[in-house]
mmCIF file of C-alpha atoms in Angstrom:
data_model
loop_
_atom_site.group_PDB
_atom_site.id
_atom_site.type_symbol
_atom_site.label_atom_id
_atom_site.label_comp_id
_atom_site.label_asym_id
_atom_site.label_seq_id
_atom_site.Cartn_x
_atom_site.Cartn_y
_atom_site.Cartn_z
ATOM 1 C CA MET B 1 -3.845 -0.811 -16.320
ATOM 2 C CA GLU B 2 -6.544 -3.301 -15.331
ATOM 3 C CA ASP B 3 -4.160 -5.342 -13.174
ATOM 4 C CA MET B 4 -5.204 -3.385 -10.090
ATOM 5 C CA GLY B 5 -8.640 -2.628 -8.789
ATOM 6 C CA THR B 6 -11.933 -3.302 -10.511
ATOM 7 C CA PRO B 7 -11.681 -4.919 -13.948
ATOM 8 C CA ILE B 8 -13.860 -3.672 -16.814
ATOM 9 C CA GLY B 9 -17.144 -5.596 -16.761
ATOM 10 C CA SER B 10 -16.992 -6.257 -13.012
ATOM 11 C CA TYR B 11 -19.103 -4.679 -10.309
ATOM 12 C CA ALA B 12 -17.607 -1.544 -8.855
ATOM 13 C CA PRO B 13 -17.137 -1.355 -5.100
ATOM 14 C CA ASP B 14 -20.009 0.328 -3.296
ATOM 15 C CA PHE B 15 -19.100 3.351 -1.235
ATOM 16 C CA GLU B 16 -20.529 5.450 1.548
ATOM 17 C CA VAL B 17 -18.503 8.640 1.939
ATOM 18 C CA PRO B 18 -19.017 12.255 3.002
ATOM 19 C CA GLY B 19 -19.509 15.051 0.506
ATOM 20 C CA VAL B 20 -18.676 18.740 0.686
ATOM 21 C CA ASP B 21 -22.433 19.287 1.072
ATOM 22 C CA ASP B 22 -22.105 17.644 4.540
ATOM 23 C CA ARG B 23 -24.185 14.642 3.460
ATOM 24 C CA VAL B 24 -23.216 10.996 3.187
ATOM 25 C CA HIS B 25 -23.206 9.737 -0.407
ATOM 26 C CA HIS B 26 -23.827 6.113 -1.428
ATOM 27 C CA LEU B 27 -23.001 4.670 -4.829
ATOM 28 C CA ALA B 28 -26.191 2.583 -4.622
ATOM 29 C CA ARG B 29 -28.329 5.771 -4.512
ATOM 30 C CA TYR B 30 -26.660 7.062 -7.677
ATOM 31 C CA MET B 31 -27.294 3.736 -9.412
ATOM 32 C CA GLU B 32 -31.001 4.027 -8.567
ATOM 33 C CA LYS B 33 -31.240 7.465 -10.151
ATOM 34 C CA TYR B 34 -28.788 7.461 -13.089
ATOM 35 C CA GLN B 35 -27.994 5.240 -16.062
ATOM 36 C CA VAL B 36 -24.322 6.263 -16.047
ATOM 37 C CA ILE B 37 -22.199 7.335 -13.086
ATOM 38 C CA GLY B 38 -18.807 8.868 -13.773
ATOM 39 C CA VAL B 39 -16.623 8.490 -10.688
ATOM 40 C CA LEU B 40 -13.857 11.015 -11.212
ATOM 41 C CA PHE B 41 -10.820 10.824 -8.949
ATOM 42 C CA MET B 42 -9.631 14.393 -8.630
ATOM 43 C CA GLY B 43 -7.601 16.670 -6.406
ATOM 44 C CA ASN B 44 -7.729 20.325 -5.479
ATOM 45 C CA GLN B 45 -4.171 20.951 -6.605
ATOM 46 C CA CYS B 46 -3.946 18.809 -9.731
ATOM 47 C CA PRO B 47 -3.253 21.099 -12.713
ATOM 48 C CA TYR B 48 -4.924 18.618 -15.081
ATOM 49 C CA VAL B 49 -8.122 18.626 -13.009
ATOM 50 C CA ILE B 50 -8.132 22.416 -12.842
ATOM 51 C CA GLU B 51 -7.679 22.583 -16.612
ATOM 52 C CA LEU B 52 -10.597 20.147 -17.106
ATOM 53 C CA LEU B 53 -13.058 21.750 -14.673
ATOM 54 C CA GLU B 54 -15.011 23.916 -17.113
ATOM 55 C CA ALA B 55 -15.358 21.038 -19.584
ATOM 56 C CA LEU B 56 -16.432 18.685 -16.773
ATOM 57 C CA LYS B 57 -19.071 21.124 -15.541
ATOM 58 C CA GLN B 58 -20.347 21.503 -19.099
ATOM 59 C CA LEU B 59 -20.443 17.716 -19.509
ATOM 60 C CA GLN B 60 -22.448 17.407 -16.271
ATOM 61 C CA GLN B 61 -24.874 20.087 -17.404
ATOM 62 C CA GLU B 62 -25.346 18.490 -20.844
ATOM 63 C CA ARG B 63 -25.701 14.877 -19.753
ATOM 64 C CA GLU B 64 -27.534 14.966 -16.421
ATOM 65 C CA SER B 65 -30.950 15.190 -18.122
ATOM 66 C CA GLN B 66 -29.953 12.142 -20.198
ATOM 67 C CA GLY B 67 -29.330 10.027 -17.108
ATOM 68 C CA MET B 68 -25.648 10.643 -16.333
ATOM 69 C CA THR B 69 -23.907 12.219 -13.367
ATOM 70 C CA LEU B 70 -20.347 12.923 -12.430
ATOM 71 C CA VAL B 71 -19.196 12.264 -8.885
ATOM 72 C CA GLY B 72 -15.883 13.846 -7.907
ATOM 73 C CA MET B 73 -13.856 11.777 -5.433
ATOM 74 C CA ASN B 74 -10.813 13.094 -3.565
ATOM 75 C CA ALA B 75 -8.694 10.317 -2.057
ATOM 76 C CA ASN B 76 -5.571 12.380 -1.406
ATOM 77 C CA GLN B 77 -4.009 12.328 2.026
ATOM 78 C CA GLY B 78 -5.568 15.410 3.580
ATOM 79 C CA SER B 79 -3.172 16.705 6.183
ATOM 80 C CA LYS B 80 -3.869 20.126 7.654
ATOM 81 C CA ASN B 81 -1.505 21.967 5.306
ATOM 82 C CA SER B 82 -1.808 19.808 2.202
ATOM 83 C CA GLY B 83 -4.517 21.769 0.402
ATOM 84 C CA GLU B 84 -6.388 18.475 0.017
ATOM 85 C CA ASN B 85 -8.198 18.277 3.350
ATOM 86 C CA PHE B 86 -11.984 18.292 3.655
ATOM 87 C CA GLU B 87 -12.222 22.016 4.442
ATOM 88 C CA GLN B 88 -10.071 22.839 1.410
ATOM 89 C CA MET B 89 -12.326 20.619 -0.707
ATOM 90 C CA LYS B 90 -15.319 22.708 0.381
ATOM 91 C CA VAL B 91 -13.493 25.912 -0.583
ATOM 92 C CA PHE B 92 -12.442 24.369 -3.908
ATOM 93 C CA ALA B 93 -16.024 23.281 -4.729
ATOM 94 C CA GLN B 94 -17.385 26.716 -3.910
ATOM 95 C CA ASP B 95 -14.624 28.668 -5.679
ATOM 96 C CA HIS B 96 -15.037 26.579 -8.839
ATOM 97 C CA GLN B 97 -18.839 26.363 -8.546
ATOM 98 C CA LEU B 98 -18.891 22.600 -9.035
ATOM 99 C CA ASN B 99 -22.244 21.354 -10.334
ATOM 100 C CA PHE B 100 -21.609 17.744 -9.337
ATOM 101 C CA PRO B 101 -21.011 16.113 -5.941
ATOM 102 C CA TYR B 102 -17.493 16.266 -4.542
ATOM 103 C CA LEU B 103 -16.792 13.447 -2.095
ATOM 104 C CA ARG B 104 -14.034 12.595 0.361
ATOM 105 C CA ASP B 105 -12.455 9.137 0.393
ATOM 106 C CA VAL B 106 -10.961 9.543 3.864
ATOM 107 C CA THR B 107 -9.760 5.942 4.220
ATOM 108 C CA GLN B 108 -8.609 5.733 0.579
ATOM 109 C CA ASP B 109 -10.488 2.402 0.369
ATOM 110 C CA VAL B 110 -12.606 3.582 -2.577
ATOM 111 C CA ALA B 111 -9.552 4.582 -4.615
ATOM 112 C CA LYS B 112 -7.785 1.316 -3.813
ATOM 113 C CA SER B 113 -10.879 -0.756 -4.662
ATOM 114 C CA PHE B 114 -11.315 0.993 -8.011
ATOM 115 C CA GLY B 115 -7.570 0.848 -8.700
ATOM 116 C CA ALA B 116 -7.210 4.619 -9.067
ATOM 117 C CA THR B 117 -3.623 5.822 -9.126
ATOM 118 C CA GLN B 118 -3.760 9.441 -10.236
ATOM 119 C CA THR B 119 -5.872 12.495 -10.854
ATOM 120 C CA PRO B 120 -7.734 12.914 -13.075
ATOM 121 C CA GLU B 121 -8.944 9.365 -13.573
ATOM 122 C CA MET B 122 -12.501 8.593 -14.694
ATOM 123 C CA PHE B 123 -14.413 5.372 -14.058
ATOM 124 C CA LEU B 124 -17.750 5.028 -15.897
ATOM 125 C CA LEU B 125 -20.316 2.717 -14.333
ATOM 126 C CA ASN B 126 -23.678 1.650 -15.676
ATOM 127 C CA HIS B 127 -26.863 1.632 -13.587
ATOM 128 C CA GLU B 128 -26.099 -1.929 -12.467
ATOM 129 C CA GLY B 129 -22.811 -0.771 -10.991
ATOM 130 C CA LYS B 130 -20.615 -2.492 -13.566
ATOM 131 C CA LEU B 131 -17.443 -0.743 -14.629
ATOM 132 C CA CYS B 132 -17.724 -0.001 -18.354
ATOM 133 C CA TYR B 133 -14.768 2.299 -18.956
ATOM 134 C CA ARG B 134 -11.678 3.667 -17.281
ATOM 135 C CA ARG B 135 -9.690 6.640 -18.485
ATOM 136 C CA GLY B 136 -6.670 8.468 -17.171
ATOM 137 C CA MET B 137 -4.865 11.384 -18.785
ATOM 138 C CA THR B 138 -2.219 10.597 -21.395
ATOM 139 C CA GLN B 139 0.701 12.633 -22.592
ATOM 140 C CA GLU B 140 0.143 11.844 -26.277
ATOM 141 C CA GLN B 141 -3.207 13.534 -26.535
ATOM 142 C CA SER B 142 -3.917 17.223 -26.649
ATOM 143 C CA ALA B 143 -4.892 16.673 -23.020
ATOM 144 C CA VAL B 144 -8.225 18.295 -22.270
ATOM 145 C CA LYS B 145 -10.011 18.238 -25.619
ATOM 146 C CA GLN B 146 -9.249 14.612 -26.490
ATOM 147 C CA TRP B 147 -9.839 13.363 -22.936
ATOM 148 C CA ILE B 148 -13.263 14.994 -22.761
ATOM 149 C CA GLU B 149 -14.222 13.772 -26.250
ATOM 150 C CA ASP B 150 -13.255 10.211 -25.330
ATOM 151 C CA ILE B 151 -15.330 10.452 -22.143
ATOM 152 C CA ARG B 152 -18.309 11.864 -24.089
ATOM 153 C CA GLY B 153 -18.152 9.001 -26.567
ATOM 154 C CA ALA B 154 -17.907 6.403 -23.809
ATOM 155 C CA ILE B 155 -20.869 7.952 -21.959
ATOM 156 C CA ALA B 156 -22.956 7.858 -25.142
ATOM 157 C CA GLN B 157 -22.168 4.173 -25.618
ATOM 158 C CA VAL B 158 -23.038 3.299 -21.999
ATOM 159 C CA LEU B 159 -26.295 5.306 -22.233
ATOM 160 C CA GLN B 160 -27.200 3.255 -25.315
ATOM 161 C CA GLY B 161 -26.410 0.026 -23.474
ATOM 162 C CA GLU B 162 -23.497 -0.721 -25.795
ATOM 163 C CA PRO B 163 -20.023 -1.864 -24.784
ATOM 164 C CA VAL B 164 -17.462 0.922 -24.857
ATOM 165 C CA THR B 165 -15.177 0.451 -27.836
ATOM 166 C CA TYR B 166 -12.609 3.158 -27.139
ATOM 167 C CA SER B 167 -9.153 1.905 -26.369
ATOM 168 C CA ILE B 168 -7.937 2.479 -22.860
ATOM 169 C CA PRO B 169 -4.463 4.073 -22.878
ATOM 170 C CA GLU B 170 -1.641 2.656 -20.832
ATOM 171 C CA SER B 171 0.807 5.562 -20.743
ATOM 172 C CA LEU B 172 -0.607 7.903 -18.136
ATOM 173 C CA VAL B 173 0.347 11.288 -16.792
ATOM 174 C CA GLY B 174 -1.381 13.228 -14.067
ATOM 175 C CA THR B 175 -0.935 13.890 -10.407
ATOM 176 C CA PRO B 176 -0.334 10.732 -8.363
ATOM 177 C CA ILE B 177 -2.782 10.183 -5.528
ATOM 178 C CA GLN B 178 -1.154 11.153 -2.228
ATOM 179 C CA TRP B 179 -1.336 7.912 -0.252
ATOM 180 C CA ARG B 180 -1.274 7.774 3.523
ATOM 181 C CA SER B 181 1.909 6.340 4.919
#
């Protein structure tokens, strides 16, 4: 899984992308404010993301005061009728009352640089911008509960300045990112 994109222990690619709040978001600004940044590649139509939303919002609420934030990133090709365009992202964020930023990777450069291949896929960075953990959804687990618990444990380790000791699964399921042709 680490053959593509940013390897664990390496610096994550900086980004400057628009958010559904009509502001430009920079990874560097998040690193100044938070000890842990969870960059979550997600899509409006991914059933796994939709199933995880309540747990993700709860995680954001619980951990933000401890120095962690989630940042949702949509890299899907956003054609007018795809359900993944920027306007649909705004509707999605409002309908689901997201409590974390939801950003648009229009060029898909962020996803390619990280090595994201599917939704949901979480990349945990420390305040220095180093990638500490990467986690996609696996078929073997009881999906939501185990995925969230693994993420919680990894966040706790990064907050404590410890290396993440959870194994990173290879066999992934999820919704493939819709790449531009």
